[in-house]
CSV table of C-alpha atoms in Angstrom, one decimal:
chain,number,residue,atom,x,y,z
A,1493,MET,CA,-12.7,23.0,-4.6
A,1494,ARG,CA,-12.8,22.6,-0.9
A,1495,SER,CA,-11.8,19.2,0.5
A,1496,ARG,CA,-15.2,18.3,2.1
A,1497,GLU,CA,-17.1,19.4,-1.0
A,1498,ALA,CA,-14.8,17.4,-3.2
A,1499,GLN,CA,-15.3,14.3,-1.1
A,1500,THR,CA,-19.1,14.5,-1.1
A,1501,LEU,CA,-19.9,15.4,-4.7
A,1502,PRO,CA,-23.0,13.8,-6.2
A,1503,THR,CA,-21.8,10.9,-8.4
A,1504,ASP,CA,-23.0,12.5,-11.7
A,1505,ARG,CA,-20.9,15.7,-10.9
A,1506,LEU,CA,-17.9,13.6,-9.9
A,1507,ARG,CA,-18.1,11.5,-13.1
A,1508,ALA,CA,-18.4,14.7,-15.3
A,1509,MET,CA,-15.3,16.2,-13.5
A,1510,GLN,CA,-13.4,13.0,-14.1
A,1511,LEU,CA,-14.2,13.0,-17.8
A,1512,ASP,CA,-13.1,16.6,-18.2
A,1513,ARG,CA,-9.9,16.0,-16.3
A,1514,LEU,CA,-9.2,12.8,-18.2
A,1515,ARG,CA,-9.6,14.5,-21.5
A,1516,ALA,CA,-7.4,17.4,-20.5
A,1517,GLN,CA,-4.7,15.1,-19.1
A,1518,ALA,CA,-4.7,12.9,-22.2
A,1519,ARG,CA,-4.4,16.0,-24.4
A,1520,ARG,CA,-1.4,17.3,-22.3
A,1521,LEU,CA,0.4,14.0,-22.5
A,1522,PHE,CA,-0.3,13.6,-26.2
A,1523,GLU,CA,1.1,17.0,-26.9
A,1524,ARG,CA,4.0,17.1,-24.4
A,1525,VAL,CA,5.3,13.6,-23.8
A,1526,PRO,CA,6.6,11.7,-26.9
A,1527,PHE,CA,6.4,8.4,-25.1
A,1528,TYR,CA,2.6,8.7,-24.6
A,1529,ARG,CA,2.0,10.2,-28.1
A,1530,ALA,CA,3.7,7.1,-29.6
A,1531,ARG,CA,1.7,4.8,-27.3
A,1532,MET,CA,-1.6,6.4,-28.2
A,1533,GLU,CA,-0.8,6.3,-31.9
A,1534,ASP,CA,0.1,2.5,-31.5
A,1535,CYS,CA,-3.4,2.1,-30.0
A,1536,ASN,CA,-5.0,4.1,-32.8
A,1537,VAL,CA,-6.5,6.5,-30.3
A,1538,THR,CA,-6.4,10.3,-29.7
A,1539,PRO,CA,-7.6,12.4,-26.9
A,1540,ASP,CA,-10.6,13.4,-29.1
A,1541,ASP,CA,-11.8,9.8,-28.9
A,1542,LEU,CA,-12.5,10.0,-25.2
A,1543,ARG,CA,-16.2,10.7,-25.3
A,1544,THR,CA,-17.2,8.7,-22.1
A,1545,LEU,CA,-15.2,7.4,-19.2
A,1546,ALA,CA,-15.5,3.9,-20.6
A,1547,ASP,CA,-13.3,5.1,-23.4
A,1548,ILE,CA,-10.4,5.1,-21.0
A,1549,ALA,CA,-10.0,1.4,-21.9
A,1550,ARG,CA,-8.8,2.5,-25.4
A,1551,LEU,CA,-5.8,4.3,-23.8
A,1552,PRO,CA,-2.5,2.4,-23.3
A,1553,PHE,CA,-1.4,0.9,-20.0
A,1554,THR,CA,1.7,2.2,-18.2
A,1555,SER,CA,3.9,-0.3,-16.4
A,1556,LYS,CA,6.8,0.0,-13.9
A,1557,GLY,CA,9.0,-1.2,-16.7
A,1558,ASP,CA,7.9,1.8,-18.9
A,1559,LEU,CA,8.9,4.2,-16.1
A,1560,ARG,CA,12.3,2.6,-15.7
A,1561,GLU,CA,12.9,2.6,-19.5
A,1562,THR,CA,12.2,6.3,-19.6
A,1563,PHE,CA,14.4,7.1,-16.6
A,1564,PRO,CA,15.0,9.9,-15.6
A,1565,TRP,CA,12.9,12.5,-17.5
A,1566,GLY,CA,11.2,10.6,-20.3
A,1567,LEU,CA,7.7,11.1,-18.8
A,1568,LEU,CA,8.1,14.7,-17.8
A,1569,ALA,CA,5.1,16.7,-18.9
A,1570,VAL,CA,6.4,20.2,-17.9
A,1571,ASP,CA,9.6,22.1,-18.4
A,1572,ARG,CA,12.2,20.9,-16.0
A,1573,GLY,CA,12.4,24.4,-14.4
A,1574,GLU,CA,8.9,23.8,-13.1
A,1575,ILE,CA,10.0,20.8,-11.0
A,1576,VAL,CA,10.6,21.8,-7.4
A,1577,GLU,CA,10.9,18.3,-5.7
A,1578,THR,CA,11.7,14.8,-6.9
A,1579,HIS,CA,11.3,11.4,-5.2
A,1580,MET,CA,12.2,8.0,-6.3
A,1581,SER,CA,11.6,4.3,-5.5
A,1582,SER,CA,14.5,2.3,-4.1
A,1583,GLY,CA,15.5,0.8,-7.5
A,1584,THR,CA,16.5,-2.5,-5.9
A,1585,THR,CA,15.3,-4.5,-8.9
A,1586,GLY,CA,16.4,-2.1,-11.6
A,1587,LYS,CA,16.5,1.6,-12.3
A,1588,PRO,CA,14.4,3.6,-9.8
A,1589,VAL,CA,11.0,5.1,-10.6
A,1590,VAL,CA,11.1,8.9,-10.7
A,1591,ASP,CA,8.2,11.0,-9.4
A,1592,ALA,CA,8.7,14.7,-10.1
A,1593,TYR,CA,6.5,17.4,-8.5
A,1594,THR,CA,5.5,20.9,-9.5
A,1595,ARG,CA,4.3,23.3,-6.8
A,1596,GLY,CA,0.8,22.4,-7.9
A,1597,ASP,CA,1.6,18.7,-7.4
A,1598,LEU,CA,2.9,19.4,-3.9
A,1599,SER,CA,-0.3,21.3,-3.1
A,1600,VAL,CA,-2.4,18.3,-4.2
A,1601,TRP,CA,-0.2,15.9,-2.2
A,1602,GLY,CA,-0.6,17.9,0.9
A,1603,GLU,CA,-4.4,18.2,0.4
A,1604,VAL,CA,-5.0,14.4,-0.2
A,1605,MET,CA,-2.8,13.5,2.8
A,1606,ALA,CA,-4.6,16.0,4.9
A,1607,ARG,CA,-7.8,14.2,3.9
A,1608,THR,CA,-6.2,11.0,5.0
A,1609,LEU,CA,-5.3,12.2,8.5
A,1610,ASP,CA,-8.6,14.0,8.9
A,1611,MET,CA,-10.5,10.7,8.2
A,1612,GLY,CA,-8.8,9.3,11.3
A,1613,GLY,CA,-9.7,12.3,13.5
A,1614,VAL,CA,-6.4,14.2,13.3
A,1615,GLY,CA,-6.7,17.9,13.8
A,1616,ALA,CA,-4.7,21.0,14.5
A,1617,ASP,CA,-4.2,20.1,18.2
A,1618,ASP,CA,-2.6,16.7,17.4
A,1619,ILE,CA,1.1,15.7,17.4
A,1620,VAL,CA,1.9,13.5,14.4
A,1621,GLN,CA,5.0,11.3,14.6
A,1622,VAL,CA,6.2,10.3,11.1
A,1623,ALA,CA,8.2,7.1,11.2
A,1624,TYR,CA,8.1,6.4,7.5
A,1625,GLY,CA,11.4,7.0,5.8
A,1626,TYR,CA,12.2,10.5,4.5
A,1627,GLY,CA,14.8,11.1,1.8
A,1628,LEU,CA,13.8,9.9,-1.7
A,1629,PHE,CA,11.1,7.6,-0.3
A,1630,THR,CA,7.6,9.3,-0.6
A,1631,GLY,CA,6.2,8.0,2.7
A,1632,GLY,CA,7.7,10.4,5.2
A,1633,PHE,CA,7.1,13.6,3.1
A,1634,GLY,CA,3.5,12.7,2.2
A,1635,ALA,CA,2.5,12.2,5.9
A,1636,HIS,CA,4.5,15.3,6.8
A,1637,TYR,CA,2.8,17.6,4.2
A,1638,GLY,CA,-0.6,16.3,5.2
A,1639,ALA,CA,-0.1,17.0,8.9
A,1640,GLU,CA,1.2,20.5,8.1
A,1641,GLY,CA,-1.9,21.1,6.0
A,1642,LEU,CA,-4.1,20.4,9.0
A,1643,GLY,CA,-2.0,22.6,11.2
A,1644,ALA,CA,-0.9,19.7,13.4
A,1645,MET,CA,2.5,19.5,15.0
A,1646,VAL,CA,4.9,17.2,13.0
A,1647,ILE,CA,7.7,15.1,14.5
A,1648,PRO,CA,9.7,14.2,11.4
A,1649,ILE,CA,11.7,11.4,13.1
A,1650,SER,CA,11.8,9.1,10.0
A,1651,SER,CA,12.3,5.3,10.3
A,1652,GLY,CA,14.6,3.4,12.5
A,1653,ASN,CA,16.2,3.9,16.0
A,1654,THR,CA,13.3,2.1,17.8
A,1655,HIS,CA,14.2,3.2,21.3
A,1656,ARG,CA,14.3,6.8,20.3
A,1657,GLN,CA,11.0,6.5,18.5
A,1658,LEU,CA,9.3,5.3,21.7
A,1659,GLN,CA,11.1,7.8,24.0
A,1660,THR,CA,10.0,10.6,21.6
A,1661,MET,CA,6.4,9.4,21.6
A,1662,ALA,CA,6.5,9.4,25.4
A,1663,ASP,CA,8.3,12.7,25.8
A,1664,PHE,CA,6.3,14.7,23.4
A,1665,GLY,CA,2.9,13.1,23.8
A,1666,THR,CA,2.5,11.9,20.2
A,1667,THR,CA,-1.2,11.3,19.4
A,1668,ALA,CA,-0.9,9.9,15.8
A,1669,LEU,CA,1.7,7.5,14.4
A,1670,CYS,CA,2.5,7.0,10.7
A,1671,CYS,CA,4.6,3.9,9.8
A,1672,THR,CA,4.4,0.5,8.2
A,1673,PRO,CA,2.1,-1.9,10.1
A,1674,SER,CA,4.8,-4.4,10.7
A,1675,TYR,CA,6.9,-1.7,12.4
A,1676,ALA,CA,3.9,-0.6,14.5
A,1677,LEU,CA,3.8,-4.2,15.9
A,1678,TYR,CA,7.6,-4.2,16.5
A,1679,LEU,CA,7.4,-0.9,18.3
A,1680,ALA,CA,4.7,-2.4,20.6
A,1681,GLU,CA,6.8,-5.5,21.2
A,1682,TYR,CA,10.0,-3.4,21.9
A,1683,ALA,CA,8.0,-1.1,24.3
A,1684,ARG,CA,6.8,-4.1,26.4
A,1685,GLU,CA,10.3,-5.5,26.6
A,1686,HIS,CA,12.1,-2.3,27.6
A,1687,GLY,CA,9.9,-1.0,30.4
A,1688,PHE,CA,7.5,1.3,28.6
A,1689,THR,CA,3.8,1.1,29.8
A,1690,ALA,CA,0.5,2.2,28.3
A,1691,SER,CA,0.5,5.2,30.7
A,1692,ASP,CA,3.7,6.5,28.9
A,1693,PHE,CA,1.9,7.2,25.7
A,1694,LYS,CA,-1.0,9.4,24.5
A,1695,ILE,CA,-1.3,7.9,21.0
A,1696,LYS,CA,-4.9,7.6,19.8
A,1697,CYS,CA,-4.6,6.6,16.1
A,1698,GLY,CA,-2.2,5.3,13.5
A,1699,PHE,CA,-1.9,5.4,9.7
A,1700,PHE,CA,-0.3,2.4,8.3
A,1701,GLY,CA,0.6,1.5,4.7
A,1702,ALA,CA,3.4,0.6,2.3
A,1703,GLU,CA,2.8,-3.1,2.7
A,1704,PRO,CA,-0.4,-5.3,2.6
A,1705,TRP,CA,-1.7,-6.2,6.0
A,1706,SER,CA,-4.7,-8.2,7.3
A,1707,ASP,CA,-7.6,-7.4,9.6
A,1708,ALA,CA,-6.0,-9.8,12.0
A,1709,MET,CA,-2.9,-7.7,12.1
A,1710,ARG,CA,-5.1,-4.6,12.6
A,1711,THR,CA,-6.6,-6.2,15.6
A,1712,GLN,CA,-3.2,-6.9,17.0
A,1713,ILE,CA,-2.0,-3.4,16.5
A,1714,GLU,CA,-5.2,-1.9,18.0
A,1715,ASP,CA,-5.0,-4.1,21.0
A,1716,ALA,CA,-1.3,-3.5,21.5
A,1717,TRP,CA,-1.6,0.3,21.4
A,1718,GLY,CA,-5.2,0.9,22.4
A,1719,ILE,CA,-5.8,2.9,19.2
A,1720,ARG,CA,-7.7,3.0,15.9
A,1721,ALA,CA,-5.5,1.7,13.1
A,1722,TYR,CA,-6.2,3.0,9.6
A,1723,ASP,CA,-5.1,1.5,6.3
A,1724,ILE,CA,-3.8,4.1,3.8
A,1725,TYR,CA,-2.9,3.6,0.2
A,1726,GLY,CA,-0.5,5.2,-2.2
A,1727,LEU,CA,2.4,4.5,-4.5
A,1728,THR,CA,5.4,6.4,-5.8
A,1729,GLU,CA,4.2,6.2,-9.4
A,1730,LEU,CA,1.0,8.2,-8.7
A,1731,ILE,CA,2.0,10.7,-6.0
A,1732,GLY,CA,3.1,8.7,-3.0
A,1733,PRO,CA,0.8,8.0,0.0
A,1734,GLY,CA,-2.5,9.9,-0.5
A,1735,VAL,CA,-4.3,7.9,-3.2
A,1736,GLY,CA,-6.9,6.6,-0.7
A,1737,SER,CA,-7.6,5.8,2.9
A,1738,GLU,CA,-10.1,4.3,5.3
A,1739,CYS,CA,-12.6,6.5,7.1
A,1740,ALA,CA,-13.9,5.9,10.6
A,1741,GLU,CA,-16.0,3.0,9.3
A,1742,GLN,CA,-12.9,1.1,8.5
A,1743,ASP,CA,-14.7,-0.7,5.7
A,1744,GLY,CA,-12.7,-0.2,2.5
A,1745,LEU,CA,-10.4,2.7,1.4
A,1746,HIS,CA,-12.0,5.7,-0.1
A,1747,LEU,CA,-10.1,6.7,-3.3
A,1748,TYR,CA,-9.7,10.3,-4.0
A,1749,GLU,CA,-11.4,10.1,-7.3
A,1750,ASP,CA,-11.2,13.7,-8.1
A,1751,HIS,CA,-7.5,13.2,-8.6
A,1752,PHE,CA,-7.1,9.5,-9.4
A,1753,TYR,CA,-9.4,7.4,-11.7
A,1754,PRO,CA,-9.6,3.7,-10.8
A,1755,GLU,CA,-10.2,0.6,-12.9
A,1756,ILE,CA,-10.1,-3.1,-12.1
A,1757,VAL,CA,-8.7,-5.3,-14.8
A,1758,ASP,CA,-8.1,-9.0,-15.4
A,1759,PRO,CA,-4.3,-9.4,-14.5
A,1760,GLU,CA,-3.8,-11.7,-17.4
A,1761,THR,CA,-5.7,-10.1,-20.2
A,1762,GLY,CA,-6.0,-6.5,-19.1
A,1763,VAL,CA,-9.7,-6.5,-19.8
A,1764,PRO,CA,-11.7,-4.2,-17.5
A,1765,LEU,CA,-13.8,-6.0,-14.9
A,1766,PRO,CA,-17.2,-4.9,-13.4
A,1767,ASP,CA,-17.3,-3.2,-10.0
A,1768,GLY,CA,-17.2,-5.8,-7.3
A,1769,GLU,CA,-15.0,-8.3,-9.2
A,1770,LYS,CA,-11.5,-9.0,-7.9
A,1771,GLY,CA,-8.6,-8.1,-10.1
A,1772,GLU,CA,-5.7,-5.7,-10.6
A,1773,LEU,CA,-6.1,-2.1,-9.7
A,1774,VAL,CA,-5.2,0.4,-12.5
A,1775,LEU,CA,-5.0,4.1,-11.8
A,1776,THR,CA,-4.8,7.2,-13.9
A,1777,ALA,CA,-3.5,10.5,-12.5
A,1778,LEU,CA,-6.1,13.1,-13.5
A,1779,THR,CA,-4.5,16.2,-12.0
A,1780,ARG,CA,-0.7,15.5,-11.8
A,1781,GLU,CA,1.5,18.0,-13.6
A,1782,GLY,CA,5.1,16.8,-13.3
A,1783,THR,CA,5.1,13.1,-14.2
A,1784,PRO,CA,1.4,12.0,-14.6
A,1785,VAL,CA,0.7,8.4,-15.7
A,1786,LEU,CA,-2.1,6.9,-17.7
A,1787,ARG,CA,-3.7,3.6,-16.7
A,1788,TYR,CA,-0.8,2.6,-14.4
A,1789,ARG,CA,-0.8,-1.1,-13.6
A,1790,THR,CA,-0.3,-1.1,-9.8
A,1791,ARG,CA,-0.1,-5.0,-9.5
A,1792,ASP,CA,-2.3,-4.6,-6.4
A,1793,VAL,CA,-5.1,-7.1,-6.1
A,1794,THR,CA,-8.5,-5.7,-4.8
A,1795,HIS,CA,-12.0,-4.9,-6.0
A,1796,LEU,CA,-14.1,-1.7,-6.1
A,1797,MET,CA,-16.9,-1.1,-3.6
A,1798,THR,CA,-19.7,1.0,-4.8
A,1799,GLU,CA,-22.3,0.8,-2.1
A,1800,PRO,CA,-22.8,4.1,-0.1
A,1801,CYS,CA,-20.6,4.6,2.9
A,1802,PRO,CA,-22.2,5.8,6.1
A,1803,CYS,CA,-19.6,8.5,6.4
A,1804,GLY,CA,-21.2,10.4,3.6
A,1805,ARG,CA,-18.2,10.4,1.2
A,1806,THR,CA,-19.3,9.5,-2.3
A,1807,SER,CA,-16.1,8.2,-3.9
A,1808,ARG,CA,-15.8,4.6,-4.6
A,1809,ARG,CA,-13.7,2.5,-2.2
A,1810,ILE,CA,-11.3,-0.4,-2.7
A,1811,HIS,CA,-11.4,-3.4,-0.6
A,1812,ARG,CA,-8.2,-3.7,1.6
A,1813,LEU,CA,-5.4,-5.1,-0.6
A,1814,MET,CA,-5.5,-8.8,-0.9
A,1815,GLY,CA,-1.9,-8.9,-2.1
A,1816,ARG,CA,0.1,-8.1,-5.2
A,1817,THR,CA,0.2,-10.0,-8.5
A,1818,ASP,CA,4.0,-9.9,-8.2
A,1819,ASP,CA,3.9,-11.1,-4.6
A,1820,MET,CA,1.4,-13.8,-5.4
A,1821,LEU,CA,2.8,-17.3,-5.0
A,1822,ILE,CA,1.6,-20.1,-7.3
A,1823,ILE,CA,2.1,-23.3,-5.5
A,1824,ARG,CA,0.9,-26.5,-7.2
A,1825,GLY,CA,-1.4,-24.5,-9.3
A,1826,VAL,CA,-3.0,-22.5,-6.4
A,1827,ASN,CA,-2.7,-18.8,-6.1
A,1828,ILE,CA,-1.6,-17.8,-2.6
A,1829,PHE,CA,-1.1,-14.3,-1.0
A,1830,PRO,CA,0.8,-13.7,2.2
A,1831,CYS,CA,-2.2,-12.0,3.7
A,1832,GLN,CA,-4.2,-15.3,3.5
A,1833,VAL,CA,-1.6,-17.0,5.7
A,1834,GLU,CA,-1.4,-14.0,8.0
A,1835,GLU,CA,-5.1,-14.2,8.7
A,1836,VAL,CA,-4.7,-17.8,10.0
A,1837,LEU,CA,-1.6,-17.1,12.0
A,1838,LEU,CA,-2.8,-13.9,13.8
A,1839,ARG,CA,-6.0,-15.5,15.0
A,1840,THR,CA,-4.1,-18.4,16.6
A,1841,ARG,CA,-3.2,-18.3,20.3
A,1842,GLY,CA,0.5,-19.2,21.0
A,1843,VAL,CA,2.1,-17.4,18.1
A,1844,VAL,CA,3.0,-13.7,17.3
A,1845,GLY,CA,2.8,-11.7,14.1
A,1846,GLN,CA,6.3,-12.5,12.9
A,1847,TYR,CA,6.4,-15.0,10.1
A,1848,GLN,CA,8.0,-16.0,6.8
A,1849,LEU,CA,6.9,-18.2,3.9
A,1850,VAL,CA,9.6,-20.4,2.5
A,1851,VAL,CA,8.8,-21.9,-0.9
A,1852,ASP,CA,11.0,-24.7,-2.3
A,1853,ARG,CA,10.8,-27.3,-5.0
A,1854,GLU,CA,11.7,-31.0,-4.5
A,1855,ARG,CA,12.1,-32.5,-8.0
A,1856,THR,CA,8.9,-31.3,-9.7
A,1857,MET,CA,6.8,-30.7,-6.5
A,1858,ASP,CA,6.5,-27.2,-4.9
A,1859,SER,CA,6.4,-27.1,-1.1
A,1860,LEU,CA,5.4,-24.3,1.3
A,1861,GLU,CA,6.8,-24.0,4.8
A,1862,VAL,CA,5.3,-21.4,7.1
A,1863,ARG,CA,7.7,-20.3,9.8
A,1864,VAL,CA,6.1,-18.4,12.7
A,1865,GLU,CA,7.4,-17.3,16.1
A,1866,MET,CA,6.0,-18.7,19.3
A,1867,ASP,CA,5.0,-16.4,22.0
A,1868,ALA,CA,6.9,-16.7,25.3
A,1869,ALA,CA,4.3,-18.9,27.0
A,1870,MET,CA,4.2,-21.4,24.1
A,1871,PHE,CA,8.0,-21.5,24.0
A,1872,SER,CA,8.1,-22.7,27.6
A,1873,ASP,CA,5.6,-25.5,26.9
A,1874,ASP,CA,6.6,-29.1,26.3
A,1875,VAL,CA,7.5,-30.4,22.8
A,1876,GLY,CA,4.2,-32.3,22.5
A,1877,ASP,CA,2.2,-29.1,22.9
A,1878,VAL,CA,4.3,-27.3,20.3
A,1879,MET,CA,3.9,-30.1,17.8
A,1880,ALA,CA,0.1,-30.2,18.4
A,1881,LEU,CA,-0.1,-26.4,17.7
A,1882,GLU,CA,1.9,-26.9,14.5
A,1883,ARG,CA,-0.5,-29.6,13.3
A,1884,ARG,CA,-3.5,-27.4,14.2
A,1885,ILE,CA,-2.1,-24.5,12.2
A,1886,GLU,CA,-1.4,-26.8,9.3
A,1887,ALA,CA,-5.1,-27.9,9.3
A,1888,GLU,CA,-6.2,-24.2,9.4
A,1889,LEU,CA,-3.9,-23.3,6.5
A,1890,LYS,CA,-5.2,-26.2,4.4
A,1891,GLY,CA,-8.7,-25.0,4.9
A,1892,GLN,CA,-7.7,-21.4,4.0
A,1893,LEU,CA,-5.4,-22.1,1.1
A,1894,GLY,CA,-6.6,-25.4,-0.3
A,1895,ILE,CA,-3.1,-26.9,-0.2
A,1896,GLN,CA,-1.0,-28.7,2.3
A,1897,ALA,CA,1.6,-26.4,4.0
A,1898,THR,CA,4.2,-27.3,6.7
A,1899,CYS,CA,4.1,-25.2,9.9
A,1900,VAL,CA,7.4,-24.7,11.8
A,1901,LEU,CA,7.2,-22.9,15.1
A,1902,VAL,CA,10.4,-21.1,15.8
A,1903,ASN,CA,11.9,-19.4,18.9
A,1904,PRO,CA,10.9,-15.9,19.9
A,1905,LYS,CA,13.0,-13.2,18.2
A,1906,SER,CA,14.4,-15.6,15.6
A,1907,ILE,CA,12.9,-13.9,12.6
A,1908,GLU,CA,14.6,-10.6,11.7
A,1909,ARG,CA,12.6,-7.5,12.5
A,1910,SER,CA,12.2,-4.7,9.9
A,1911,GLU,CA,12.0,-1.0,10.5
A,1912,GLY,CA,10.4,-0.6,7.1
A,1913,LYS,CA,8.7,-3.1,4.9
A,1914,ALA,CA,8.7,-6.7,6.2
A,1915,LYS,CA,10.3,-9.4,4.1
A,1916,ARG,CA,7.7,-12.2,4.2
A,1917,ILE,CA,8.7,-14.5,1.3
A,1918,ILE,CA,11.7,-16.6,0.6
A,1919,ASP,CA,11.3,-18.3,-2.7
A,1920,ARG,CA,14.1,-20.8,-3.2
A,1921,ARG,CA,12.6,-21.9,-6.6
A,1922,GLU,CA,14.3,-18.9,-8.1
A,1923,VAL,CA,17.7,-20.2,-7.2
A,1924,THR,CA,19.3,-22.6,-9.7
A,1925,THR,CA,22.6,-24.4,-9.3
A,1926,HIS,CA,24.6,-25.4,-12.3
A,1927,VAL,CA,26.9,-28.4,-11.8
């Protein structure tokens, strides 16, 4: 089915397609993957019990722990000879997650990423610089395959080497940039400090993902580069980038529902929630062949948007990610996400978009310290002005978060920059000392 037709299917036809694909996928996994057969039997469900899409709730969840326990080939749904490419997560907190692709999977990956870039106006005449990491990480290859699918020129520069990134953008006339949002800000900062000017670049749009980011950070990126900044969504466990993306409306991310079925569940109970209610996003891979997953718990917090989009696409959208359940901080009984803090900081004059949240515990009381860099002008002001800004930010944070936080303004360049995902949280409560 052609991409534009797939993205504008009438809802009844889309739901019928999803049900057919769900039944077929559940049948394949029941017959070919012992792990899923055992899980379905534990849930007292078979593929024949899937009479409506609501019956998906009878199927078992899949967690990241499941993928690690079955490492490397325990979820493979095809003969290993059919696998032509494999990617993995970093595995920094345990065994890596394996994502194995057939030729059919690579075709789907290129198609959904081509949709993503097309939504932002990229075409065959564009030059796409991919500054996501290549190698086992899915980010670089996903953007690369999508740009190739559109016939665009690809610069596969990968992440890092910031000066070369910028010089390449200037030399080759890059028109579209793909990287993490925090790296996009760092590139702009580095460009200003090393003699690059706006006239050196032809960039018109950027596709940023791999970490949650706020609308305030979007504004900073768009202002710094003079571009449209699009939020994209994906994860290694499903396919990599290419699960969903913003269109030109920049109002929620369209999910590619012909390939991925979404649910929102209560993070504590796993009970499905109605459209519009905030919870944890759960995704089922409807068309994956190599290592498809059923009801994968993403840990991403969002809600489904069902109102029609002016762009004409009929798929449901998700609200921009509000955080992750595993990145959520619980401080004195209050749930806090880094994006909530970011919204306050990035609308405040006198600071820049580099910050860290330091959580500690004094006896039985949790504390939150927000460290944020001053801009050059504020750094040159007197101590009284700096302290006044700290108190103002603390008042804004209390209004946003509902708890008292301490703001500490730090010197420019004192928070370590990242060329990949930014490290925002330092939780000292996890460190224990035995005397």
